[in-house]
XYZ file of C-alpha atoms in Angstrom:
660
model
C 103.711 131.418 81.277
C 100.016 131.457 81.968
C 100.616 127.375 80.999
C 103.235 126.734 83.148
C 101.405 128.190 86.244
C 98.100 126.161 86.172
C 99.417 123.103 86.947
C 100.697 124.728 90.121
C 96.480 126.156 90.799
C 96.405 122.517 89.702
C 97.987 120.938 92.467
C 96.450 122.776 95.026
C 93.580 122.128 93.770
C 94.202 118.155 93.830
C 95.924 118.410 97.857
C 92.648 120.211 98.635
C 89.753 117.581 96.966
C 91.358 114.838 97.235
C 92.805 112.268 100.544
C 96.868 112.203 98.799
C 97.106 114.882 101.352
C 95.528 112.852 104.366
C 98.210 109.612 103.319
C 101.076 112.635 103.573
C 102.794 110.788 106.369
C 104.427 113.734 108.627
C 106.227 111.806 111.214
C 108.414 109.839 108.537
C 108.925 113.110 106.722
C 110.676 114.808 109.428
C 112.125 111.958 110.119
C 114.035 111.549 106.699
C 114.243 116.415 107.793
C 115.847 115.059 110.904
C 119.059 112.916 109.022
C 119.091 115.568 105.847
C 119.726 117.790 108.731
C 122.040 115.516 110.472
C 124.234 114.800 107.173
C 124.206 118.613 105.508
C 125.403 119.841 109.338
C 128.021 116.636 108.869
C 128.900 117.554 105.783
C 129.661 120.920 106.864
C 131.875 119.973 109.699
C 133.872 118.341 106.828
C 134.582 121.483 105.319
C 135.700 123.346 108.043
C 137.987 120.795 108.421
C 138.998 119.825 104.913
C 138.222 122.636 103.059
C 135.884 120.118 100.623
C 132.514 121.723 98.550
C 130.204 120.739 100.991
C 128.204 119.093 98.578
C 131.256 116.044 98.456
C 131.370 115.611 101.905
C 127.561 114.751 102.297
C 128.131 112.726 99.262
C 131.050 110.795 100.758
C 129.401 110.582 104.098
C 126.356 108.468 102.749
C 128.631 106.687 101.288
C 129.903 105.545 104.460
C 127.292 104.641 105.921
C 125.672 103.148 102.845
C 128.602 100.765 103.086
C 128.145 100.693 106.775
C 124.746 98.498 106.255
C 125.252 96.931 103.141
C 128.475 95.436 105.031
C 132.608 95.901 104.032
C 132.707 92.192 101.714
C 129.418 93.082 100.246
C 130.498 96.519 98.884
C 134.288 95.827 98.723
C 132.249 93.022 95.976
C 130.265 96.027 94.415
C 132.810 97.783 94.609
C 135.899 95.422 92.128
C 132.710 94.399 90.286
C 131.977 98.308 88.534
C 135.924 98.852 88.248
C 136.056 95.319 85.745
C 132.869 96.525 83.914
C 134.991 100.212 83.404
C 137.819 97.746 82.540
C 135.848 96.737 80.187
C 134.135 99.288 78.556
C 137.227 101.411 78.361
C 138.578 99.067 75.642
C 134.642 100.080 73.355
C 134.619 103.763 74.402
C 137.831 104.565 75.853
C 136.865 108.655 76.318
C 133.290 108.152 77.297
C 131.527 109.259 81.456
C 133.228 106.095 83.634
C 128.871 105.867 84.160
C 128.333 104.379 80.793
C 132.004 102.539 80.279
C 130.501 100.582 83.605
C 126.897 99.812 81.483
C 128.663 98.823 78.351
C 130.929 96.205 80.690
C 128.067 94.806 82.503
C 126.642 94.384 79.149
C 129.539 91.718 78.267
C 130.006 90.651 81.346
C 126.304 89.619 81.483
C 125.612 88.197 78.476
C 128.720 85.789 79.503
C 126.814 84.629 82.683
C 123.697 83.923 81.005
C 124.781 81.862 78.757
C 126.733 79.694 81.315
C 124.450 80.746 83.681
C 123.161 76.159 83.216
C 127.195 75.362 83.963
C 128.965 75.031 87.324
C 131.327 77.525 87.428
C 129.891 79.908 89.392
C 132.204 80.196 92.337
C 133.483 83.323 94.644
C 137.015 82.713 92.352
C 135.881 82.237 89.411
C 134.258 85.720 89.977
C 137.038 88.076 92.067
C 140.242 86.450 89.713
C 137.422 87.247 86.456
C 136.460 90.964 87.890
C 140.565 91.114 89.058
C 141.810 89.475 84.741
C 139.612 92.296 83.865
C 141.407 94.972 86.075
C 144.720 94.074 85.718
C 144.331 94.510 81.455
C 143.592 97.535 81.029
C 144.793 99.594 84.320
C 145.993 102.019 82.437
C 141.857 102.602 80.709
C 140.943 102.536 83.674
C 143.208 105.049 85.146
C 142.841 107.538 82.603
C 138.826 106.592 83.439
C 138.694 107.196 86.543
C 141.490 109.923 86.949
C 139.367 113.034 85.567
C 136.793 112.608 87.486
C 137.598 114.226 91.053
C 138.575 117.614 88.393
C 135.139 117.070 86.856
C 133.114 116.370 89.861
C 134.749 120.065 91.671
C 134.080 121.970 87.769
C 130.169 120.907 88.268
C 129.920 121.866 92.046
C 131.543 125.001 92.470
C 129.169 126.802 90.419
C 126.440 126.090 91.471
C 127.544 124.464 95.969
C 123.939 125.379 96.959
C 121.988 123.579 94.221
C 124.644 121.060 94.173
C 124.006 120.034 97.834
C 119.994 120.706 97.448
C 120.534 117.123 94.742
C 123.186 115.514 97.001
C 120.757 115.564 100.060
C 117.563 114.344 97.743
C 120.338 110.978 96.813
C 120.969 110.743 99.947
C 118.032 111.135 100.649
C 116.503 108.313 98.798
C 119.684 106.432 99.059
C 118.048 105.364 102.830
C 116.227 102.883 100.901
C 119.154 100.925 100.364
C 120.395 100.846 103.878
C 117.155 98.162 104.279
C 116.953 94.562 104.217
C 115.489 92.577 101.456
C 112.057 92.386 101.907
C 110.151 93.304 98.814
C 107.665 89.933 97.899
C 108.766 89.984 94.511
C 112.815 89.458 96.243
C 111.515 87.759 98.246
C 109.021 85.024 96.281
C 111.785 85.832 92.784
C 114.149 87.641 92.425
C 116.547 86.277 95.062
C 116.369 83.122 94.013
C 119.433 82.932 91.334
C 122.287 84.804 93.626
C 120.942 82.055 95.981
C 121.963 79.775 93.611
C 124.566 80.452 92.395
C 126.097 81.395 96.240
C 124.626 77.731 97.246
C 125.052 76.057 94.035
C 127.617 77.791 91.153
C 124.951 77.168 88.681
C 122.115 78.048 88.609
C 118.814 75.389 87.297
C 116.417 75.989 85.021
C 113.666 74.825 86.161
C 110.030 76.493 85.622
C 108.357 73.591 87.750
C 108.415 75.211 91.054
C 109.269 78.848 89.936
C 107.204 80.445 86.735
C 109.146 82.691 86.183
C 112.023 80.749 86.691
C 113.489 81.226 83.386
C 112.122 85.048 82.862
C 114.587 87.318 81.656
C 117.718 87.034 84.638
C 120.232 89.740 83.939
C 119.521 92.396 86.732
C 119.572 89.697 89.039
C 122.212 88.073 87.177
C 124.166 91.559 88.166
C 122.515 91.523 91.755
C 124.770 87.426 91.831
C 128.218 88.824 90.854
C 129.107 90.565 94.392
C 126.763 88.562 96.060
C 129.002 85.242 94.844
C 131.942 87.155 95.457
C 131.657 88.605 100.044
C 129.069 85.255 100.331
C 126.417 87.677 101.445
C 123.876 90.137 100.036
C 124.608 92.559 97.987
C 121.345 94.365 97.073
C 121.799 97.577 98.474
C 126.023 98.660 97.003
C 124.869 97.532 93.620
C 121.733 100.188 93.228
C 123.788 102.380 94.467
C 125.531 101.600 91.102
C 122.259 101.906 89.231
C 121.668 104.841 90.816
C 124.757 106.350 90.244
C 124.788 104.796 86.975
C 121.177 107.087 86.398
C 122.173 110.372 87.913
C 124.944 110.768 84.856
C 122.423 109.798 82.693
C 120.609 111.939 83.948
C 123.456 115.305 83.560
C 123.553 113.716 79.494
C 120.971 114.554 79.047
C 120.736 117.789 81.163
C 123.714 118.281 78.691
C 122.220 117.340 75.350
C 119.430 120.299 76.181
C 122.158 122.744 76.886
C 120.666 123.903 80.268
C 122.894 124.664 82.470
C 124.365 123.444 85.260
C 121.762 124.894 87.326
C 119.776 122.967 85.324
C 121.306 119.880 85.329
C 122.017 119.805 89.518
C 118.113 120.619 89.276
C 117.380 117.484 86.724
C 119.184 115.677 89.525
C 117.103 116.280 92.144
C 113.825 116.327 90.823
C 114.926 112.891 89.727
C 115.755 111.472 92.946
C 112.704 113.365 94.716
C 110.460 110.931 92.796
C 109.149 108.704 96.049
C 109.077 105.420 93.643
C 112.990 106.414 93.014
C 113.225 105.350 97.203
C 111.378 102.020 96.575
C 112.845 100.727 94.067
C 116.430 100.926 95.857
C 114.735 99.115 98.520
C 113.938 96.264 96.110
C 115.718 93.967 93.015
C 112.676 95.490 90.221
C 114.165 95.703 86.958
C 113.081 99.083 86.534
C 116.099 100.340 87.926
C 117.918 99.138 85.838
C 116.500 99.628 83.451
C 116.362 104.130 83.665
C 120.328 103.334 83.744
C 121.008 102.530 80.924
C 117.139 103.514 78.524
C 118.680 106.964 79.768
C 122.234 106.275 78.488
C 120.388 104.654 75.156
C 118.253 108.365 75.114
C 121.908 110.732 75.325
C 123.419 108.633 72.822
C 121.032 107.929 69.787
C 119.585 111.440 71.199
C 123.641 113.213 70.538
C 124.944 114.576 66.770
C 124.156 112.382 64.170
C 126.881 109.788 63.135
C 126.562 106.518 62.201
C 130.063 104.016 62.831
C 130.455 100.814 63.093
C 131.535 101.187 67.378
C 128.370 103.999 67.276
C 126.153 101.663 66.515
C 128.247 98.101 68.811
C 126.942 100.874 71.781
C 123.869 100.873 70.841
C 123.529 97.455 70.128
C 124.802 96.833 73.758
C 122.771 99.237 75.291
C 119.677 98.263 73.495
C 120.796 93.716 74.361
C 120.592 95.651 77.887
C 117.120 96.154 78.022
C 116.050 93.769 76.460
C 118.319 91.273 79.027
C 116.517 92.553 81.812
C 113.002 92.915 80.505
C 111.026 92.194 77.463
C 108.882 95.321 77.966
C 112.769 97.408 78.717
C 113.628 95.828 75.284
C 110.647 97.095 73.699
C 110.688 101.049 74.984
C 114.482 99.995 73.810
C 112.767 99.261 70.380
C 110.916 102.600 69.768
C 114.982 104.312 70.539
C 116.712 102.236 68.130
C 113.436 103.306 65.510
C 114.441 106.562 65.858
C 118.256 106.028 66.124
C 117.153 104.031 62.755
C 115.582 108.299 61.360
C 118.563 109.900 62.774
C 122.239 108.794 61.809
C 124.079 106.480 59.301
C 123.367 103.351 59.352
C 126.120 100.841 59.183
C 127.022 98.556 55.807
C 125.331 95.429 54.986
C 127.775 93.032 57.342
C 128.178 94.907 59.544
C 124.302 95.414 60.997
C 124.317 91.017 59.990
C 127.215 91.754 63.217
C 125.288 94.455 65.509
C 122.303 91.611 65.306
C 124.320 88.285 66.176
C 125.594 90.203 68.858
C 122.906 91.805 70.208
C 121.657 88.617 70.389
C 124.602 86.899 72.414
C 123.173 89.992 74.826
C 119.876 89.774 75.072
C 119.371 86.678 74.156
C 120.499 83.723 76.730
C 116.694 83.963 78.773
C 115.254 83.794 75.695
C 116.546 80.447 73.989
C 116.882 78.594 77.051
C 113.088 79.928 77.955
C 111.691 78.545 74.339
C 114.241 75.077 74.464
C 113.100 73.760 78.088
C 109.678 75.379 77.825
C 108.327 76.392 74.605
C 107.227 79.780 75.892
C 110.464 82.278 74.412
C 108.842 84.939 77.541
C 106.858 82.858 79.895
C 104.734 82.889 81.563
C 104.199 85.602 79.555
C 101.691 85.246 76.277
C 101.351 81.319 76.913
C 98.371 81.618 75.242
C 100.202 81.352 72.494
C 103.231 78.802 73.087
C 100.330 76.933 75.358
C 103.780 75.631 77.841
C 102.784 72.980 80.270
C 103.468 74.963 82.822
C 101.564 77.601 82.663
C 97.739 77.869 82.408
C 97.450 78.495 78.673
C 95.398 82.442 79.434
C 97.137 84.949 78.497
C 99.073 86.553 81.882
C 97.337 89.459 82.757
C 97.011 90.951 86.820
C 93.723 91.858 86.651
C 94.726 95.008 89.695
C 96.439 97.136 87.321
C 93.043 97.145 84.639
C 91.134 101.235 84.955
C 91.610 102.310 81.871
C 94.113 103.894 79.041
C 92.736 106.829 79.596
C 93.731 111.207 79.106
C 93.083 111.453 83.318
C 95.960 108.965 84.085
C 98.623 111.965 84.992
C 95.706 113.032 87.219
C 94.768 109.679 88.727
C 97.321 108.328 88.967
C 98.816 111.905 90.972
C 95.728 112.044 93.740
C 94.905 108.738 93.567
C 98.296 106.293 93.447
C 97.146 103.607 95.930
C 95.311 102.166 92.251
C 97.844 101.939 89.739
C 101.041 100.497 92.558
C 101.276 98.761 95.539
C 101.422 102.449 97.308
C 100.311 105.041 99.096
C 98.701 108.601 96.652
C 101.418 110.733 96.072
C 103.871 107.409 95.149
C 104.318 109.413 91.556
C 105.083 112.286 92.081
C 103.287 115.371 91.398
C 105.257 116.699 88.594
C 102.958 115.301 86.523
C 100.148 118.184 87.123
C 102.732 120.428 88.788
C 104.403 120.732 85.451
C 102.262 119.215 82.843
C 102.762 123.145 81.526
C 106.450 122.786 80.593
C 105.785 119.065 79.796
C 103.529 120.068 77.501
C 105.066 122.639 76.130
C 108.868 120.771 75.785
C 106.109 118.888 72.980
C 106.760 122.597 71.314
C 109.999 123.976 71.469
C 112.581 122.608 68.763
C 115.983 122.373 71.983
C 113.161 119.385 73.877
C 110.556 118.131 71.350
C 112.286 115.157 70.546
C 112.822 113.880 74.546
C 109.618 114.817 75.023
C 108.469 112.865 72.662
C 110.411 110.032 72.939
C 109.359 110.295 77.359
C 105.949 110.472 76.878
C 106.095 107.630 73.137
C 107.996 105.300 77.098
C 105.315 106.695 79.774
C 102.055 106.286 77.399
C 103.866 102.440 75.910
C 103.372 100.071 79.208
C 100.138 102.601 79.619
C 98.169 101.882 76.991
C 98.338 98.076 77.785
C 98.527 97.780 82.085
C 97.861 100.967 83.924
C 101.063 100.061 86.579
C 102.686 102.773 87.773
C 106.388 101.375 88.235
C 105.866 100.103 84.497
C 105.780 103.808 84.067
C 108.471 105.267 85.967
C 111.569 105.413 83.706
C 109.243 107.488 80.439
C 108.543 109.729 84.316
C 112.309 109.332 84.350
C 113.098 110.984 80.909
C 110.988 113.765 81.401
C 112.595 115.372 83.929
C 115.491 117.454 81.995
C 112.620 117.884 79.246
C 110.536 120.397 82.353
C 113.606 121.673 84.061
C 114.185 123.298 81.221
C 110.671 124.419 79.929
C 110.724 125.949 83.638
C 113.212 127.513 82.632
C 113.051 128.713 79.646
C 110.031 131.037 80.191
C 111.508 132.334 83.629
C 114.914 131.112 84.764
C 114.660 132.179 88.211
C 111.421 131.534 89.502
C 111.521 128.140 87.006
C 113.934 127.572 89.206
C 112.361 128.355 91.924
C 109.332 125.794 90.882
C 111.255 122.590 90.384
C 112.517 122.916 93.711
C 109.216 123.465 95.534
C 108.505 120.467 93.501
C 111.179 118.378 94.788
C 110.341 119.428 98.009
C 106.516 118.210 97.592
C 107.978 115.141 96.859
C 110.209 114.521 99.358
C 107.676 115.425 101.839
C 105.526 112.047 99.869
C 108.777 110.047 100.464
C 107.365 107.604 102.922
C 104.266 106.820 100.458
C 106.562 104.918 97.297
C 106.822 101.258 100.134
C 105.208 100.086 102.602
C 109.040 99.461 104.153
C 109.632 103.454 104.290
C 106.053 104.649 105.298
C 106.293 102.005 107.472
C 109.473 102.972 108.824
C 112.239 100.850 108.348
C 115.018 103.921 107.915
C 114.140 104.088 111.165
C 114.678 100.462 112.949
C 117.474 100.261 109.865
C 118.791 103.257 111.951
C 117.679 102.284 115.920
C 119.196 98.874 115.272
C 122.252 100.592 114.053
C 121.900 97.945 111.155
C 120.936 95.137 111.912
C 117.844 93.470 109.945
C 116.657 91.122 112.241
C 113.947 93.357 114.369
C 112.460 94.628 110.736
C 112.306 91.131 109.303
C 111.227 89.095 112.579
C 107.679 92.090 112.397
C 107.439 91.965 108.288
C 109.439 88.939 106.249
C 110.122 86.180 109.957
C 110.443 83.808 106.958
C 113.817 85.568 105.839
C 115.590 84.469 109.535
C 113.778 80.912 110.338
C 115.892 80.754 106.042
C 118.518 81.698 108.061
C 118.252 79.268 111.107
C 118.330 76.136 108.209
C 120.655 77.408 106.612
C 122.562 77.192 110.138
C 121.902 74.526 111.102
C 121.777 72.325 107.801
C 118.805 70.314 106.405
C 120.865 68.515 104.150
C 120.296 68.330 100.230
C 116.117 67.936 100.853
C 113.530 70.668 100.469
C 111.385 73.691 101.980
C 108.174 73.324 101.584
C 106.249 77.558 102.628
C 102.998 76.438 103.274
C 101.179 79.823 103.394
C 100.002 80.896 99.748
C 100.374 84.584 100.576
C 103.905 84.112 101.603
C 105.242 82.657 99.167
C 108.989 83.981 100.597
C 111.202 79.858 99.075
C 113.010 82.317 96.561
C 116.432 82.377 99.259
C 116.525 78.115 99.133
C 117.222 78.208 95.237
C 115.709 74.512 94.361
C 115.777 73.601 97.279
C 112.835 75.753 97.344
C 108.905 74.308 97.220
C 105.944 77.192 97.238
C 101.192 76.398 97.004
C 101.332 79.624 95.404
C 100.410 80.681 92.048
C 104.166 80.449 91.278
C 104.149 76.271 90.834
C 100.975 76.132 88.855
C 101.399 71.553 89.387
C 101.808 72.488 93.183
C 99.429 74.908 93.627
C 96.795 72.381 92.661
C 98.127 69.734 94.055
C 98.001 71.864 97.183
C 94.249 71.962 96.959
C 93.613 68.282 96.634
C 95.555 67.850 99.380
C 93.687 69.800 101.492
C 90.673 68.129 99.977
C 91.408 65.151 102.313
C 91.743 66.257 106.227
C 92.686 62.778 107.207
C 96.465 64.478 105.953
C 97.141 61.195 103.942
C 96.813 63.871 101.059
C 99.886 66.087 102.473
C 101.707 62.860 103.454
C 102.063 62.009 100.481
C 102.668 64.774 98.610
C 105.728 66.319 101.434
C 107.015 62.795 100.264
C 106.919 62.888 96.527
C 108.996 66.264 96.817
C 110.677 65.285 99.598
C 110.450 67.958 102.131
C 112.845 67.913 104.671
C 111.109 71.034 106.470
C 107.755 73.677 106.568
C 107.679 76.626 107.276
C 103.627 77.266 108.425
C 102.086 79.959 110.207
C 100.101 77.920 112.775
C 96.964 79.228 112.504
C 96.015 78.987 108.863
C 97.034 75.552 109.021
C 94.450 73.177 106.853
C 93.336 70.282 109.172
C 94.940 67.760 105.864
C 97.998 69.679 107.036
C 97.876 69.175 110.265
C 96.806 66.028 110.311
C 99.802 64.861 107.942
C 102.860 66.372 110.027
C 101.552 64.492 113.119
C 101.650 61.159 110.551
C 105.011 62.704 109.625
C 105.878 62.916 113.267
C 107.382 66.708 112.332
C 108.245 68.775 115.091
C 108.832 72.524 115.405
C 111.626 72.887 115.496
C 112.768 76.994 116.014
C 109.385 79.757 115.852
C 110.381 83.489 114.819
C 106.600 86.326 114.565
C 103.845 84.638 113.216
C 105.419 82.240 111.608
C 107.701 78.522 112.306
C 109.643 75.336 110.889
C 109.210 73.049 111.542
C 112.142 69.513 111.235
C 110.108 66.344 109.213
C 111.858 62.942 109.449
C 114.392 62.109 106.658
C 112.037 62.347 103.300
C 111.451 58.589 101.707
C 111.520 58.090 98.207
C 107.874 57.946 96.400
C 109.077 54.176 95.608
C 109.910 53.915 99.398
C 106.837 55.268 101.194
C 104.855 52.745 99.067
C 107.175 49.874 100.677
């Protein structure tokens, strides 16, 4: 008991001593509180009218609002993809949770699309037709899988309607990040490229010359691309909701395997939803969100009663392969669980081992093989000091910002000095690593929880041992949620539940600290502007609005260059996008050489060589050579939004023409 409550005292001391409490944004918390009260009130009204459970009504209200913000075409395309994935997954595991079936179907679909990315076949009618065919071919299995969901939902909500409502409200408030436009740095510089290339060109260009991450594991971006290609519109918010729901189902399964009662399962879900990083990830396209969805289910599969049939290993292989296809680090995490599976479960026959290894390669291997074939480095730009690809520097790729040191203080420091470990404000990690540290330690020694606690701790520590970057440790943190809830309840069920609820509320108070989009009032802007993204983008990412104008007006087949090295938001231009930032070492070097020539001749040559028809720039940051080159080329401003401008250039000449 003393060990459990010592974490509470430590949290109070930390909040009092350090400045995390000073970074609390009361205005943002009050806005979330108002949204929660409004949705809860609307849910109660729906209860009176429809006689449904409050949690059900609130969940449906959040779903309806998300559809309105995402747009009906994007939401419909996501639903079509989800149904197709479940229909395919039912053939692999008929009597299982639809979330697991959907992940398995997703693994197969992503594998097929990953290998076919260089082929010009990625048309809306191909994607939509394939989804409809998958659904129609197994409509009976799909109906059987989804038909039981309403009854199962009622069964888990009825025993604890208030806790269910609490968890659903926290999930809904976290999902408000899905209402925001795509505006995170990595998304605008990298992740949007694949979906937009498939939408615009029906093919993906395997060329890391202008985007060094072009051949990095792409499964998460392929999933984003499927509904975008079908709907001809970005669908990030709706896709991320699917990942959120799959994770919730996985956490529920893990909590059930720990023999938690329904109350404990709802609290496990609530704790996951309350982590500020959950909302931050829902606002973007980072791989940790799909990673945690697949990882929770892989953990549940491995921790299930001992098995060993070939179909069981097939499911494990698909989940592990999907994780490897998301990200190399996710694949390493999957390897930890595969090792546990090898120790706990009966191995298949030698022929079975070869079969599942082949399937694993097919699911996970497309990006790695293409990267090696094109660049000589299967994980470009990582480990290029080993592979020596000409597309990147011959040194290790390390972000020195996140080398604070691996030590036992990390849980404390990441809680109260979070800004040192991720691009966020202090408190973005939530407070469970300190407040529930006692439950964490006890979980490592309890028969009920020790294996999951050990796995979660390993997956938390493994990435931090190499790079002290909190987002990479997020999957391990999520896996700890049911462990902490279980141990708090084992010590004192009533007080333990109260402690968990208090930690969830404290996490919720710091929700906006998870990302600048949330802290700067993105949700408020989205509501006040009725889902119109323009005011938000005009303030924070005007390049996106200029890109939309360029698409509307049309600029031929020539390329677009973004000159701001700190805002290389060129991803949505696909293979036409260019930037002088580090994403393209060759262009970065060429730009630096051109800047040394104040006459502008160097920039004139560079713009012509790259067949640039448009430049997006910030006038105040133009170099003398850039200004001179634009004048020499008779460039004219075509649009201005915020501090960014789009300048049009005359029809680009080829290098040979420019020499005449």
